[in-house]
């Protein structure tokens, strides 16, 4: 049974339809990646999942519950954490406050222990815990955004172009962290990316999105091996 | 011209300035609370406070509540009223593409609440109402007890707001909504409740300020908060509009500057209002973000 399931999802902004009926599955423990060029509808897909799109058709199920019409905060509380494009940092709050906000709806006593865990994984955040988040570099803010999302102990992590605006070495570091987190905790992830090589490298399953429709999908290795798909959509 | 400087007079005028400064600071705090959470300038803040002031008065005069208790009960009613106004009047017209709509609504509320207050609370033949004093007459260490009491009220407001905003989970959520509403929803914060909370808190601070304002001078009527609102805006601008501490310091500066002008600058008799604004002009020329406003630092 899949953890997240999009069935024939349509939607857009105002009169403009961006998504033309796409179906995506993410299983427990799996990293799925949606690849596509600018304007293909990658960000819109994630916004549709999180209830941030005014107009959505089709059905979205998370953990067997329909969330198509749920509010953004209800979807977050159900266990979907979203790292939006541009990272969504609370720039005028401190690093520590950003992380505590990730855990704001948790009632268990493990928040302090989780904070320590992410500080040890991302030492730069520990050093800067009392600084305003907006004063950090792009790479540090991306790490902060991921750590903040993980503070909610989500069951599914959505990442919108984690490589955007980052130097290649930093991007590599971000993806290495994502792989490590998935391998150690089995956290399911849905990553949308333009950087196909890096994203497919950590993914189990891949989708290729073109102008709001899925044009190719399959196991990550299969997609990489398929010369037709590679030439037409992945550019390598 | 005075030949010998009358220090006692100077001191008394300064203290007068402090007590009106406390009122300006309260209104400025209310304006800043709403501006920070919703980026709205609430032109109706003064009239909302006026309405609460009348409630305080009626609780004390008609229901014989002790004035301290009357202020507290009125503050609770103000909290509910502020939250309801946000939900019923503000949110339906809020639209980031048309930010002026909300401004027009708050201007409409300015007129409507004032008229409503006159209709409900002013009885035929009444002109000025006398709010009972919260603090006793007399002096303590040469300072009017009322001034000390007012200052303590302001300190209490600041301490409570600081603890609430900086030390509680709900305060963190409130600041998160002010910082980034979309990300707040993504971490599961119910942003609507936080906006209602922000308006409720602002209404409480305003209600306290209004009730104190009515204790100064001889009697109050429906025009009580109109100049106070102008001074409150001045105080908030001086402080930088997004800083609570700036609102407090701004309120006291404006209050004291106004009191000195009334006493010492005969040339401005009747138009003392220009002084705080000249002050603001100078401060904003030197520091465009106000005394305590933050320069936005953001790396991408």
Short mmCIF file of C-alpha atoms in Angstrom, two decimals:
data_model
loop_
_atom_site.label_atom_id
_atom_site.label_comp_id
_atom_site.label_asym_id
_atom_site.label_seq_id
_atom_site.Cartn_x
_atom_site.Cartn_y
_atom_site.Cartn_z
CA UNK A 1 0.00 0.00 0.00
CA UNK A 2 1.43 3.32 -0.92
CA UNK A 3 1.91 6.08 1.61
CA UNK A 4 1.06 8.90 -0.79
CA UNK A 5 -1.07 8.47 -3.84
CA UNK A 6 -2.06 11.11 -6.40
CA UNK A 7 -4.81 9.93 -8.75
CA UNK A 8 -5.52 11.93 -11.89
CA UNK A 9 -4.74 15.21 -10.12
CA UNK A 10 -5.61 18.36 -12.03
CA UNK A 11 -5.21 21.92 -10.89
CA UNK A 12 -3.76 25.34 -11.39
CA UNK A 13 -3.94 28.99 -10.53
CA UNK A 14 -7.01 31.01 -11.46
CA UNK A 15 -7.94 30.31 -15.06
CA UNK A 16 -4.64 28.62 -15.87
CA UNK A 17 -4.52 24.85 -15.58
CA UNK A 18 -1.03 23.58 -14.81
CA UNK A 19 -1.59 19.94 -13.89
CA UNK A 20 -3.43 17.82 -16.45
CA UNK A 21 -4.33 14.68 -14.52
CA UNK A 22 -1.19 13.19 -13.07
CA UNK A 23 -0.79 10.09 -10.94
CA UNK A 24 2.12 9.58 -8.56
CA UNK A 25 2.78 6.98 -5.86
CA UNK A 26 5.25 7.11 -3.00
CA UNK A 27 5.70 3.98 -0.87
CA UNK A 28 6.79 3.77 2.76
CA UNK A 29 10.56 4.08 3.05
CA UNK A 30 10.93 5.16 -0.54
CA UNK A 31 12.57 8.18 -2.18
CA UNK A 32 10.59 9.23 -5.24
CA UNK A 33 11.76 11.98 -7.53
CA UNK A 34 9.81 14.08 -10.00
CA UNK A 35 12.02 15.46 -12.75
CA UNK A 36 11.12 18.14 -15.23
CA UNK A 37 12.11 21.44 -16.76
CA UNK A 38 11.11 24.89 -15.55
CA UNK A 39 7.37 25.32 -15.89
CA UNK A 40 6.63 21.58 -16.07
CA UNK A 41 4.48 21.82 -12.94
CA UNK A 42 6.83 20.41 -10.30
CA UNK A 43 6.23 23.07 -7.67
CA UNK A 44 2.50 23.07 -8.46
CA UNK A 45 2.40 19.31 -7.81
CA UNK A 46 3.84 19.78 -4.32
CA UNK A 47 1.53 22.71 -3.63
CA UNK A 48 -1.44 20.57 -4.66
CA UNK A 49 -0.39 17.87 -2.17
CA UNK A 50 -0.10 20.44 0.64
CA UNK A 51 -3.45 22.08 0.05
CA UNK A 52 -1.86 25.31 -1.18
CA UNK A 53 -3.51 25.31 -4.58
CA UNK A 54 -6.87 27.00 -4.89
CA UNK A 55 -8.30 24.60 -7.43
CA UNK A 56 -7.55 20.86 -7.29
CA UNK A 57 -9.32 18.00 -9.05
CA UNK A 58 -8.74 14.28 -8.81
CA UNK A 59 -7.86 12.56 -5.55
CA UNK A 60 -4.92 12.70 -3.18
CA UNK A 61 -4.58 10.03 -0.50
CA UNK A 62 -2.09 10.03 2.34
CA UNK A 63 -1.92 6.96 4.53
CA UNK A 64 -5.34 5.84 3.17
CA UNK A 65 -7.02 9.12 4.08
CA UNK A 66 -8.18 11.51 1.42
CA UNK A 67 -6.48 14.90 1.85
CA UNK A 68 -7.51 16.51 -1.45
CA UNK A 69 -9.58 19.20 0.26
CA UNK A 70 -7.75 19.38 3.61
CA UNK A 71 -6.17 22.62 4.86
CA UNK A 72 -2.42 23.09 4.73
CA UNK A 73 -2.06 23.01 8.51
CA UNK A 74 -4.15 19.83 8.79
CA UNK A 75 -1.98 18.12 6.15
CA UNK A 76 1.15 19.22 8.04
CA UNK A 77 -0.28 17.78 11.26
CA UNK A 78 -1.10 14.52 9.47
CA UNK A 79 2.64 14.01 8.91
CA UNK A 80 3.65 15.64 5.63
CA UNK A 81 6.54 18.09 5.97
CA UNK A 82 7.21 20.38 3.03
CA UNK A 83 10.46 22.21 2.35
CA UNK A 84 9.25 24.79 -0.16
CA UNK A 85 11.23 26.35 -2.96
CA UNK A 86 13.29 29.19 -1.52
CA UNK A 87 13.32 27.16 1.72
CA UNK A 88 10.58 29.07 3.54
CA UNK A 89 12.95 30.14 6.30
CA UNK A 90 11.59 32.31 9.12
CA UNK A 91 14.34 34.82 8.34
CA UNK A 92 13.84 37.15 11.30
CA UNK A 93 13.69 34.37 13.88
CA UNK A 94 16.76 32.59 15.20
CA UNK A 95 18.00 29.22 13.96
CA UNK A 96 16.88 27.59 17.23
CA UNK A 97 13.41 29.14 16.94
CA UNK A 98 13.10 27.92 13.36
CA UNK A 99 13.84 24.39 14.54
CA UNK A 100 11.42 24.64 17.48
CA UNK A 101 8.72 25.78 15.06
CA UNK A 102 9.19 22.54 13.15
CA UNK A 103 8.16 20.70 16.32
CA UNK A 104 5.44 23.13 17.37
CA UNK A 105 2.63 20.56 17.20
CA UNK A 106 4.50 17.75 18.90
CA UNK A 107 3.28 16.76 22.33
CA UNK A 108 5.93 14.14 23.12
CA UNK A 109 8.98 14.91 25.24
CA UNK A 110 11.55 14.08 22.58
CA UNK A 111 11.94 17.55 21.08
CA UNK A 112 15.14 18.45 22.95
CA UNK A 113 16.75 15.13 22.00
CA UNK A 114 15.83 15.64 18.33
CA UNK A 115 17.30 19.15 18.43
CA UNK A 116 20.59 17.70 19.66
CA UNK A 117 20.47 15.06 16.94
CA UNK A 118 20.10 17.59 14.12
CA UNK A 119 22.69 19.89 15.68
CA UNK A 120 25.18 17.04 15.61
CA UNK A 121 24.30 16.14 12.02
CA UNK A 122 24.51 19.82 10.94
CA UNK A 123 27.21 21.40 13.18
CA UNK A 124 26.91 24.74 11.35
CA UNK A 125 23.37 25.07 12.72
CA UNK A 126 24.59 24.38 16.25
CA UNK A 127 27.23 27.10 15.96
CA UNK A 128 24.63 29.57 14.74
CA UNK A 129 21.66 28.58 16.84
CA UNK A 130 21.14 32.08 18.29
CA UNK A 131 21.68 33.94 15.01
CA UNK A 132 18.86 35.17 12.81
CA UNK A 133 18.20 32.51 10.19
CA UNK A 134 18.16 35.13 7.40
CA UNK A 135 21.83 35.91 7.99
CA UNK A 136 22.99 32.41 6.97
CA UNK A 137 24.20 31.33 3.55
CA UNK A 138 21.93 29.56 1.07
CA UNK A 139 23.38 26.14 1.81
CA UNK A 140 23.03 26.61 5.56
CA UNK A 141 19.43 27.78 5.12
CA UNK A 142 18.70 24.67 3.03
CA UNK A 143 20.08 22.46 5.81
CA UNK A 144 18.01 24.45 8.30
CA UNK A 145 14.87 24.01 6.23
CA UNK A 146 15.41 20.25 6.06
CA UNK A 147 16.18 20.00 9.77
CA UNK A 148 13.10 22.11 10.58
CA UNK A 149 10.92 19.80 8.49
CA UNK A 150 12.40 16.75 10.22
CA UNK A 151 11.76 18.25 13.67
CA UNK A 152 8.07 17.50 13.10
CA UNK A 153 8.94 13.78 12.81
CA UNK A 154 7.07 13.57 9.51
CA UNK A 155 6.11 10.38 7.73
CA UNK A 156 6.72 11.98 4.35
CA UNK A 157 9.15 14.75 3.41
CA UNK A 158 8.46 16.90 0.34
CA UNK A 159 11.43 18.80 -1.08
CA UNK A 160 11.07 21.46 -3.76
CA UNK A 161 14.30 21.86 -5.75
CA UNK A 162 16.75 21.49 -2.88
CA UNK A 163 19.60 22.27 -5.31
CA UNK A 164 18.21 25.67 -6.33
CA UNK A 165 20.76 28.45 -5.95
CA UNK A 166 23.39 26.25 -4.35
CA UNK A 167 26.95 25.64 -5.51
CA UNK A 168 27.48 22.10 -6.92
CA UNK A 169 29.55 20.98 -3.92
CA UNK A 170 26.90 22.17 -1.46
CA UNK A 171 24.16 20.51 -3.52
CA UNK A 172 26.09 17.25 -3.35
CA UNK A 173 26.33 17.64 0.41
CA UNK A 174 22.56 18.24 0.71
CA UNK A 175 21.76 15.12 -1.32
CA UNK A 176 24.25 13.05 0.68
CA UNK A 177 22.43 14.10 3.84
CA UNK A 178 19.06 13.21 2.32
CA UNK A 179 20.30 9.76 1.33
CA UNK A 180 21.73 9.21 4.81
CA UNK A 181 18.46 10.27 6.49
CA UNK A 182 16.43 7.96 4.24
CA UNK A 183 18.75 5.02 4.80
CA UNK A 184 18.93 5.45 8.57
CA UNK A 185 15.31 6.27 9.36
CA UNK A 186 13.44 4.95 6.34
CA UNK A 187 11.70 8.30 5.96
CA UNK A 188 9.78 8.49 2.69
CA UNK A 189 10.59 11.46 0.46
CA UNK A 190 9.18 13.07 -2.64
CA UNK A 191 11.79 15.30 -4.26
CA UNK A 192 11.18 17.51 -7.27
CA UNK A 193 14.37 18.48 -9.09
CA UNK A 194 15.83 19.78 -12.29
CA UNK A 195 19.17 18.15 -11.54
CA UNK A 196 18.28 14.67 -12.81
CA UNK A 197 21.63 12.98 -12.23
CA UNK A 198 21.87 13.89 -8.55
CA UNK A 199 18.21 13.24 -7.80
CA UNK A 200 18.00 9.84 -9.54
CA UNK A 201 21.16 8.85 -7.69
CA UNK A 202 19.35 8.85 -4.33
CA UNK A 203 15.89 7.87 -5.65
CA UNK A 204 14.16 4.51 -5.80
CA UNK A 205 11.47 5.65 -8.16
CA UNK A 206 11.31 8.40 -10.75
CA UNK A 207 8.71 10.37 -12.67
CA UNK A 208 9.30 12.68 -15.61
CA UNK A 209 6.90 15.59 -15.75
CA UNK A 210 6.29 17.60 -18.91
CA UNK A 211 3.75 20.44 -19.12
CA UNK A 212 1.64 19.03 -16.34
CA UNK A 213 1.58 15.37 -17.37
CA UNK A 214 3.71 12.37 -16.44
CA UNK A 215 5.50 11.29 -19.62
CA UNK A 216 7.73 8.57 -18.18
CA UNK A 217 8.01 6.73 -14.88
CA UNK A 218 9.61 3.68 -13.34
CA UNK A 219 12.32 2.46 -11.03
CA UNK A 220 15.18 4.96 -10.87
CA UNK A 221 17.70 2.52 -12.41
CA UNK A 222 15.32 1.74 -15.26
CA UNK A 223 14.87 5.42 -16.08
CA UNK A 224 18.62 6.02 -16.05
CA UNK A 225 19.20 2.98 -18.27
CA UNK A 226 16.51 3.86 -20.81
CA UNK A 227 18.31 5.72 -23.56
CA UNK A 228 15.12 7.12 -25.08
CA UNK A 229 14.00 8.67 -21.82
CA UNK A 230 17.49 9.93 -21.08
CA UNK A 231 17.91 11.67 -24.43
CA UNK A 232 14.39 13.08 -24.59
CA UNK A 233 13.90 14.26 -21.04
CA UNK A 234 16.93 13.96 -18.82
CA UNK A 235 19.53 15.60 -21.03
CA UNK A 236 22.42 13.19 -20.55
CA UNK B 1 11.42 84.84 29.73
CA UNK B 2 12.12 83.18 33.01
CA UNK B 3 15.25 84.40 34.64
CA UNK B 4 15.64 81.59 37.10
CA UNK B 5 14.87 78.15 35.74
CA UNK B 6 11.99 76.64 37.71
CA UNK B 7 13.21 73.09 38.16
CA UNK B 8 10.08 71.95 40.00
CA UNK B 9 7.90 73.09 37.09
CA UNK B 10 10.19 71.35 34.60
CA UNK B 11 10.03 68.15 36.65
CA UNK B 12 6.25 68.26 36.98
CA UNK B 13 5.80 68.86 33.25
CA UNK B 14 8.15 65.99 32.47
CA UNK B 15 6.07 63.70 34.69
CA UNK B 16 2.89 64.91 32.95
CA UNK B 17 4.63 63.94 29.74
CA UNK B 18 5.37 60.49 31.13
CA UNK B 19 1.75 59.82 32.04
CA UNK B 20 0.45 60.86 28.63
CA UNK B 21 3.42 58.99 27.14
CA UNK B 22 2.14 55.82 28.82
CA UNK B 23 -1.16 56.23 26.97
CA UNK B 24 0.57 56.93 23.65
CA UNK B 25 2.84 53.93 24.23
CA UNK B 26 -0.14 51.64 24.85
CA UNK B 27 -1.81 52.70 21.62
CA UNK B 28 1.51 52.40 19.78
CA UNK B 29 1.99 48.89 21.22
CA UNK B 30 -1.44 47.93 19.91
CA UNK B 31 -0.66 49.35 16.45
CA UNK B 32 2.69 47.55 16.33
CA UNK B 33 1.20 44.22 17.47
CA UNK B 34 -1.25 44.28 14.58
CA UNK B 35 1.23 45.68 12.08
CA UNK B 36 3.74 42.94 12.87
CA UNK B 37 1.29 40.07 12.61
CA UNK B 38 -0.76 41.29 9.64
CA UNK B 39 1.10 44.25 8.06
CA UNK B 40 -2.07 46.30 8.54
CA UNK B 41 -2.19 49.83 9.91
CA UNK B 42 -5.31 49.72 12.05
CA UNK B 43 -6.79 53.20 11.87
CA UNK B 44 -9.66 52.05 14.11
CA UNK B 45 -7.31 51.19 17.00
CA UNK B 46 -8.10 54.39 18.88
CA UNK B 47 -11.86 54.03 18.49
CA UNK B 48 -11.73 50.36 19.51
CA UNK B 49 -9.96 51.60 22.64
CA UNK B 50 -12.62 54.31 23.07
CA UNK B 51 -15.37 51.69 22.98
CA UNK B 52 -13.55 49.68 25.67
CA UNK B 53 -13.06 52.85 27.71
CA UNK B 54 -16.83 53.40 27.75
CA UNK B 55 -17.29 49.78 28.83
CA UNK B 56 -14.84 50.37 31.69
CA UNK B 57 -16.76 53.50 32.65
CA UNK B 58 -20.17 51.82 32.58
CA UNK B 59 -18.90 48.83 34.57
CA UNK B 60 -17.64 51.21 37.24
CA UNK B 61 -20.52 53.71 37.16
CA UNK B 62 -23.56 51.48 36.56
CA UNK B 63 -22.45 48.14 38.01
CA UNK B 64 -20.40 49.60 40.86
CA UNK B 65 -17.35 47.52 40.01
CA UNK B 66 -14.10 48.77 41.60
CA UNK B 67 -12.26 50.66 38.85
CA UNK B 68 -9.33 48.20 38.78
CA UNK B 69 -11.68 45.27 38.24
CA UNK B 70 -13.67 47.27 35.69
CA UNK B 71 -10.49 47.80 33.64
CA UNK B 72 -9.70 44.07 33.80
CA UNK B 73 -13.20 42.98 32.76
CA UNK B 74 -13.18 45.55 29.98
CA UNK B 75 -9.80 44.20 28.81
CA UNK B 76 -11.25 40.67 28.60
CA UNK B 77 -14.21 41.95 26.57
CA UNK B 78 -11.77 43.88 24.36
CA UNK B 79 -9.80 40.68 23.70
CA UNK B 80 -12.89 38.89 22.46
CA UNK B 81 -14.00 41.96 20.49
CA UNK B 82 -10.61 42.35 18.80
CA UNK B 83 -10.52 38.67 17.82
CA UNK B 84 -14.07 38.81 16.45
CA UNK B 85 -13.32 41.99 14.45
CA UNK B 86 -10.36 40.25 12.83
CA UNK B 87 -12.41 37.21 11.89
CA UNK B 88 -15.61 38.94 10.80
CA UNK B 89 -14.52 42.29 9.35
CA UNK B 90 -10.85 42.06 8.42
CA UNK B 91 -10.20 38.56 7.12
CA UNK B 92 -12.95 38.51 4.47
CA UNK B 93 -11.50 41.61 2.79
CA UNK B 94 -7.85 40.69 3.24
CA UNK B 95 -6.26 40.14 -0.14
CA UNK B 96 -2.56 40.53 -0.71
CA UNK B 97 -3.28 41.84 -4.22
CA UNK B 98 -5.47 44.65 -2.88
CA UNK B 99 -3.89 45.79 0.41
CA UNK B 100 -5.85 49.04 0.39
CA UNK B 101 -9.17 47.25 0.96
CA UNK B 102 -8.29 46.54 4.58
CA UNK B 103 -7.16 50.11 5.13
CA UNK B 104 -10.55 51.34 3.92
CA UNK B 105 -12.30 48.88 6.24
CA UNK B 106 -10.34 50.12 9.26
CA UNK B 107 -11.19 53.71 8.29
CA UNK B 108 -14.85 52.72 8.08
CA UNK B 109 -14.56 51.08 11.50
CA UNK B 110 -13.03 54.31 12.82
CA UNK B 111 -16.26 56.19 12.00
CA UNK B 112 -18.66 53.38 12.78
CA UNK B 113 -17.27 52.47 16.21
CA UNK B 114 -17.16 56.13 17.22
CA UNK B 115 -20.80 56.63 16.24
CA UNK B 116 -21.82 53.36 17.87
CA UNK B 117 -20.09 54.31 21.12
CA UNK B 118 -21.94 57.65 21.20
CA UNK B 119 -25.22 55.89 20.51
CA UNK B 120 -24.81 53.20 23.14
CA UNK B 121 -22.97 54.93 25.96
CA UNK B 122 -23.79 58.64 25.88
CA UNK B 123 -27.13 59.43 27.48
CA UNK B 124 -29.14 62.51 26.52
CA UNK B 125 -27.83 65.60 28.26
CA UNK B 126 -24.48 64.04 29.13
CA UNK B 127 -21.45 65.80 27.78
CA UNK B 128 -18.26 64.75 29.52
CA UNK B 129 -18.05 61.61 31.64
CA UNK B 130 -15.72 61.39 34.62
CA UNK B 131 -13.74 58.16 34.79
CA UNK B 132 -12.96 57.19 38.41
CA UNK B 133 -9.27 57.35 39.25
CA UNK B 134 -7.37 54.08 39.48
CA UNK B 135 -4.54 55.56 41.52
CA UNK B 136 -4.78 57.75 44.65
CA UNK B 137 -4.01 61.46 44.73
CA UNK B 138 -0.90 62.74 46.39
CA UNK B 139 2.80 62.35 45.84
CA UNK B 140 5.41 59.75 46.57
CA UNK B 141 9.04 60.93 46.53
CA UNK B 142 7.88 64.11 44.83
CA UNK B 143 6.13 62.31 41.99
CA UNK B 144 2.35 62.13 41.53
CA UNK B 145 1.18 58.66 42.53
CA UNK B 146 -0.87 58.54 39.35
CA UNK B 147 2.27 58.94 37.22
CA UNK B 148 3.96 56.10 39.12
CA UNK B 149 0.86 53.95 38.73
CA UNK B 150 0.63 54.62 34.99
CA UNK B 151 4.31 53.79 34.56
CA UNK B 152 3.82 50.52 36.47
CA UNK B 153 0.89 49.60 34.21
CA UNK B 154 3.12 50.14 31.16
CA UNK B 155 5.91 48.08 32.71
CA UNK B 156 3.41 45.29 33.45
CA UNK B 157 2.12 45.36 29.86
CA UNK B 158 5.68 45.09 28.54
CA UNK B 159 6.66 42.24 30.86
CA UNK B 160 3.51 40.25 30.06
CA UNK B 161 3.90 40.78 26.30
CA UNK B 162 7.59 39.88 26.47
CA UNK B 163 6.95 36.67 28.39
CA UNK B 164 4.06 35.72 26.13
CA UNK B 165 5.88 36.39 22.86
CA UNK B 166 9.38 35.20 23.76
CA UNK B 167 8.84 32.44 26.30
CA UNK B 168 5.75 30.52 25.22
CA UNK B 169 4.98 28.21 22.34
CA UNK B 170 1.96 30.28 21.34
CA UNK B 171 4.13 33.42 21.27
CA UNK B 172 6.60 31.63 18.99
CA UNK B 173 3.73 30.66 16.71
CA UNK B 174 2.50 34.26 16.68
CA UNK B 175 5.95 35.54 15.71
CA UNK B 176 6.22 32.82 13.06
CA UNK B 177 2.99 33.99 11.42
CA UNK B 178 4.32 37.56 11.46
CA UNK B 179 7.56 36.39 9.87
CA UNK B 180 6.27 33.99 7.19
CA UNK B 181 2.56 33.04 7.02
CA UNK B 182 2.99 30.39 4.32
CA UNK B 183 5.77 28.55 6.15
CA UNK B 184 3.70 28.81 9.34
CA UNK B 185 0.89 26.84 7.69
CA UNK B 186 3.46 24.34 6.43
CA UNK B 187 4.64 23.61 9.98
CA UNK B 188 1.00 23.13 10.99
CA UNK B 189 0.22 26.45 12.69
CA UNK B 190 -3.40 27.56 12.42
CA UNK B 191 -2.61 31.04 11.12
CA UNK B 192 -6.19 32.27 11.41
CA UNK B 193 -6.23 31.70 15.18
CA UNK B 194 -2.92 33.52 15.50
CA UNK B 195 -4.26 36.56 13.63
CA UNK B 196 -7.29 36.60 15.95
CA UNK B 197 -4.95 36.34 18.93
CA UNK B 198 -2.85 39.26 17.63
CA UNK B 199 -5.92 41.47 17.21
CA UNK B 200 -7.25 40.40 20.60
CA UNK B 201 -3.98 41.30 22.34
CA UNK B 202 -3.83 44.63 20.55
CA UNK B 203 -7.38 45.42 21.62
CA UNK B 204 -6.47 44.63 25.25
CA UNK B 205 -3.45 46.94 25.23
CA UNK B 206 -5.56 49.63 23.54
CA UNK B 207 -8.37 49.22 26.08
CA UNK B 208 -5.97 49.72 28.96
CA UNK B 209 -4.49 52.78 27.25
CA UNK B 210 -7.93 54.25 26.62
CA UNK B 211 -9.09 53.71 30.19
CA UNK B 212 -5.94 55.42 31.50
CA UNK B 213 -6.38 58.28 29.02
CA UNK B 214 -9.88 58.87 30.35
CA UNK B 215 -8.53 59.21 33.91
CA UNK B 216 -6.40 62.18 32.88
CA UNK B 217 -7.95 65.61 32.75
CA UNK B 218 -11.52 66.54 33.49
CA UNK B 219 -13.97 64.22 31.85
CA UNK B 220 -13.93 62.47 28.49
CA UNK B 221 -16.22 62.17 25.50
CA UNK B 222 -16.18 60.40 22.14
CA UNK B 223 -13.25 62.53 20.92
CA UNK B 224 -10.96 61.10 23.63
CA UNK B 225 -8.84 58.87 21.40
CA UNK B 226 -8.58 60.95 18.25
CA UNK B 227 -5.47 62.98 19.10
CA UNK B 228 -4.19 60.02 21.12
CA UNK B 229 -4.27 57.89 17.96
CA UNK B 230 -2.23 60.49 16.08
CA UNK B 231 0.34 60.54 18.90
CA UNK B 232 0.24 56.74 19.00
CA UNK B 233 1.05 56.56 15.29
CA UNK B 234 3.84 59.07 15.87
CA UNK B 235 5.22 56.93 18.71
CA UNK B 236 5.06 53.76 16.63
CA UNK B 237 6.79 55.44 13.67
CA UNK B 238 9.48 56.83 15.95
CA UNK B 239 10.12 53.36 17.35
CA UNK B 240 10.28 51.75 13.94
CA UNK B 241 6.79 50.23 13.64
CA UNK B 242 7.90 46.65 14.08
CA UNK B 243 9.47 46.94 17.52
CA UNK B 244 7.45 46.67 20.73
CA UNK B 245 10.21 48.28 22.77
CA UNK B 246 10.40 50.99 20.11
CA UNK B 247 6.69 51.70 20.60
CA UNK B 248 7.21 52.15 24.34
CA UNK B 249 10.25 54.40 24.03
CA UNK B 250 8.57 56.29 21.17
CA UNK B 251 5.45 56.83 23.27
CA UNK B 252 7.40 58.26 26.19
CA UNK B 253 9.50 60.53 23.95
CA UNK B 254 6.41 61.88 22.19
CA UNK B 255 4.61 62.38 25.51
CA UNK B 256 7.47 64.26 27.13
CA UNK B 257 8.23 66.33 24.02
CA UNK B 258 4.59 67.32 23.87
CA UNK B 259 4.46 68.33 27.54
CA UNK B 260 7.61 70.45 27.24
CA UNK B 261 6.27 72.16 24.14
CA UNK B 262 3.01 73.04 25.83
CA UNK B 263 4.90 74.54 28.77
CA UNK B 264 7.86 76.24 27.17
CA UNK B 265 7.21 77.06 23.52
CA UNK B 266 4.63 79.80 23.49
CA UNK B 267 5.09 80.35 19.78
CA UNK B 268 3.51 76.97 19.11
CA UNK B 269 0.55 77.60 21.38
CA UNK B 270 -2.35 75.54 20.05
CA UNK B 271 -0.29 73.74 17.42
CA UNK B 272 1.95 71.76 19.78
CA UNK B 273 1.18 68.72 17.61
CA UNK B 274 3.93 69.78 15.17
CA UNK B 275 6.69 69.05 17.68
CA UNK B 276 6.46 65.27 17.80
CA UNK B 277 6.25 65.26 14.03
CA UNK B 278 9.32 67.44 13.63
CA UNK B 279 11.02 64.96 15.96
CA UNK B 280 9.95 62.02 13.82
CA UNK B 281 11.09 63.74 10.66
CA UNK B 282 14.56 64.22 12.12
CA UNK B 283 14.78 60.66 13.47
CA UNK B 284 13.59 59.09 10.22
CA UNK B 285 16.00 61.20 8.20
CA UNK B 286 18.89 59.90 10.30
CA UNK B 287 17.52 56.37 10.84
CA UNK B 288 15.00 55.43 8.16
CA UNK B 289 13.93 52.32 10.10
CA UNK B 290 13.12 54.29 13.24
CA UNK B 291 14.94 54.10 16.55
CA UNK B 292 14.45 50.36 17.03
CA UNK B 293 13.37 49.17 13.59
CA UNK B 294 15.31 46.28 12.16
CA UNK B 295 17.23 46.56 8.98
CA UNK B 296 16.11 43.53 7.01
CA UNK B 297 19.10 41.25 6.52
CA UNK B 298 18.37 38.43 4.17
CA UNK B 299 20.76 36.30 2.19
CA UNK B 300 19.55 34.06 -0.57
#
